[in-house]
Amino acid sequence: MIEFRIRAYGRMELAQLYSPELTDIAAYRKMKKWIERCPGLLQRLYDLGYQPEHRSYTPLEVRVIVDALGEP
C-alpha cells in the first residue's frame, strides 16, 4: 500500500483516493457530501480560504479534510 502524503491535490484526485471503485465525478460527489455532513468541516475549509469553484485543495485544506475524514 502506498503511503498517503499531505500535498496539494486536485479535488477529483483526492476523491478517487477515498473511493477508487467509483468514477471521478461520482467519487467527488460522494466526498463532497461527506465534507458537507461532517460537523464544522466545511466552515473550517472556508476559514482557510476554500472556494467551491476551485478545482484543487491546498496542502492545508487536505490536512483539515484528512483530520476530519481520516486517511484515504
Short mmCIF file of C-alpha atoms in Angstrom, two decimals, residues 15-66:
data_model
loop_
_atom_site.label_atom_id
_atom_site.label_comp_id
_atom_site.label_asym_id
_atom_site.label_seq_id
_atom_site.Cartn_x
_atom_site.Cartn_y
_atom_site.Cartn_z
CA ALA A 15 -11.85 11.88 -4.06
CA GLN A 16 -10.56 8.90 -6.08
CA LEU A 17 -8.23 8.03 -3.21
CA TYR A 18 -11.26 7.79 -0.90
CA SER A 19 -13.45 5.90 -3.39
CA PRO A 20 -11.28 4.22 -6.05
CA GLU A 21 -14.13 1.95 -7.17
CA LEU A 22 -16.18 4.93 -8.39
CA THR A 23 -15.79 7.17 -11.43
CA ASP A 24 -14.04 10.51 -10.87
CA ILE A 25 -17.24 12.54 -10.70
CA ALA A 26 -19.10 10.01 -8.53
CA ALA A 27 -16.16 9.86 -6.11
CA TYR A 28 -16.06 13.67 -5.94
CA ARG A 29 -19.81 13.92 -5.28
CA LYS A 30 -19.51 11.34 -2.51
CA MET A 31 -16.57 13.13 -0.87
CA LYS A 32 -18.38 16.46 -1.21
CA LYS A 33 -21.36 15.01 0.69
CA TRP A 34 -19.04 13.68 3.40
CA ILE A 35 -17.47 17.14 3.75
CA GLU A 36 -20.88 18.82 3.96
CA ARG A 37 -22.14 16.31 6.56
CA CYS A 38 -19.07 16.37 8.79
CA PRO A 39 -19.83 18.90 11.56
CA GLY A 40 -17.71 22.04 11.19
CA LEU A 41 -15.55 20.75 8.35
CA LEU A 42 -16.95 22.94 5.59
CA GLN A 43 -16.69 26.03 7.81
CA ARG A 44 -13.05 25.20 8.64
CA LEU A 45 -12.31 24.94 4.92
CA TYR A 46 -13.99 28.30 4.26
CA ASP A 47 -11.93 29.82 7.08
CA LEU A 48 -8.80 28.67 5.22
CA GLY A 49 -9.92 30.38 2.03
CA TYR A 50 -11.57 27.42 0.32
CA GLN A 51 -13.76 28.33 -2.63
CA PRO A 52 -16.03 25.63 -4.15
CA GLU A 53 -15.22 26.66 -7.72
CA HIS A 54 -11.52 25.90 -7.27
CA ARG A 55 -10.51 22.55 -8.71
CA SER A 56 -7.82 21.73 -6.18
CA TYR A 57 -7.15 21.66 -2.46
CA THR A 58 -4.12 23.25 -0.82
CA PRO A 59 -1.98 21.10 1.46
CA LEU A 60 -3.55 22.81 4.48
CA GLU A 61 -7.07 22.10 3.20
CA VAL A 62 -6.07 18.47 2.60
CA ARG A 63 -4.75 18.25 6.19
CA VAL A 64 -8.10 19.52 7.54
CA ILE A 65 -10.05 17.07 5.36
CA VAL A 66 -7.86 14.13 6.38
#
